[in-house]
Amino acid sequence: MSSIRHWILKSEPTEYSFDDLMAEEGQTTPWDGIRNYQARNFIRDTMGIGDEALFYHSSTKHRAVVGRVEIVSAAYADSTQFEPESRYFDPKSTRENPRWVCRDVRAVAWLERPVRLEQIRAAPELAGCTLVARGNRLSVFPITDVEYEAIIAMSHRG
DNA sequence: GCCAACGTTGGC
DNA sequence: GCCAACGTTGGC
């Protein structure tokens, strides 16, 4: 059976946008800075190489799914937790027993058009999607294959 | 282990 | 900028 899963990765575009990812060498970057245990557990335990994710711009006027990415590495220690000058520094984490992990992600493509949050809210087939669940604040979470395909289809319809 | 206080996320 | 809905921390 296939182990490919689908995910949504949220990012504030003023912090790190899909354009920023596209500008990286190899269109690849460590998805680091995750400091939530549930999100970490997803990255560490449930994600797999080859999984696909949608890239969502949060906390901006134009909240929308804007692109597709692929998970291209296993989980490994997030180096920012060891850097005292980093905003993601965790003094309780040690190199022997790192608390936080990341994976490398690679941009696949822009969506044909952004799929705005309000469109997703209005789509009956996405009523159960975690992205529109009340109180959801996770920045990394799984979505179903059906939800994933529905959002991509919406990007074609505009 | 409980829970109040605090910090953060993110839509609005 | 506001604030609801969380998650985390730390005193007890």
Coordinates of C-alpha atoms in Angstrom, one line a residue, chain A residues 70-122:
Chain A
E70 CA 7.4 17.6 -1.4
I71 CA 8.9 16.1 1.8
V72 CA 12.5 15.2 0.7
S73 CA 14.3 14.1 3.8
A74 CA 13.9 12.0 6.9
A75 CA 13.4 13.8 10.2
Y76 CA 16.6 15.2 11.8
A77 CA 17.4 17.5 14.7
D78 CA 16.4 21.1 14.0
S79 CA 19.7 23.0 14.4
T80 CA 18.0 26.3 15.4
Q81 CA 17.2 24.8 18.8
F82 CA 21.0 24.9 19.6
E83 CA 21.6 28.4 18.5
P84 CA 21.4 30.9 21.3
E85 CA 21.0 33.8 18.9
S86 CA 18.0 32.1 17.2
R87 CA 14.5 33.0 18.0
Y88 CA 13.9 29.2 18.1
F89 CA 16.6 28.5 20.6
D90 CA 15.6 26.0 23.3
P91 CA 17.8 26.1 26.3
K92 CA 16.3 22.8 27.5
S93 CA 17.3 20.9 24.4
T94 CA 20.6 19.1 24.1
R95 CA 22.5 17.6 21.2
E96 CA 22.4 14.3 22.9
N97 CA 18.7 14.5 23.3
P98 CA 17.3 17.0 20.9
R99 CA 13.7 18.0 21.5
W100 CA 12.8 19.4 18.0
V101 CA 13.1 18.0 14.6
C102 CA 12.6 19.1 11.0
R103 CA 12.5 17.7 7.5
D104 CA 13.7 19.2 4.2
V105 CA 10.9 20.3 1.9
R106 CA 11.2 21.1 -1.8
A107 CA 8.9 23.3 -3.8
V108 CA 7.1 21.4 -6.5
A109 CA 5.0 24.2 -8.2
W110 CA 2.8 27.2 -7.6
L111 CA -0.9 26.4 -7.7
E112 CA -2.4 27.7 -10.9
R113 CA -4.2 30.2 -8.7
P114 CA -4.2 30.7 -5.0
V115 CA -7.0 29.0 -3.2
R116 CA -8.2 31.5 -0.6
L117 CA -9.3 30.5 2.9
E118 CA -12.7 31.9 2.3
Q119 CA -13.1 29.6 -0.8
I120 CA -12.0 26.6 1.3
R121 CA -14.5 27.6 4.0
A122 CA -17.3 27.8 1.4

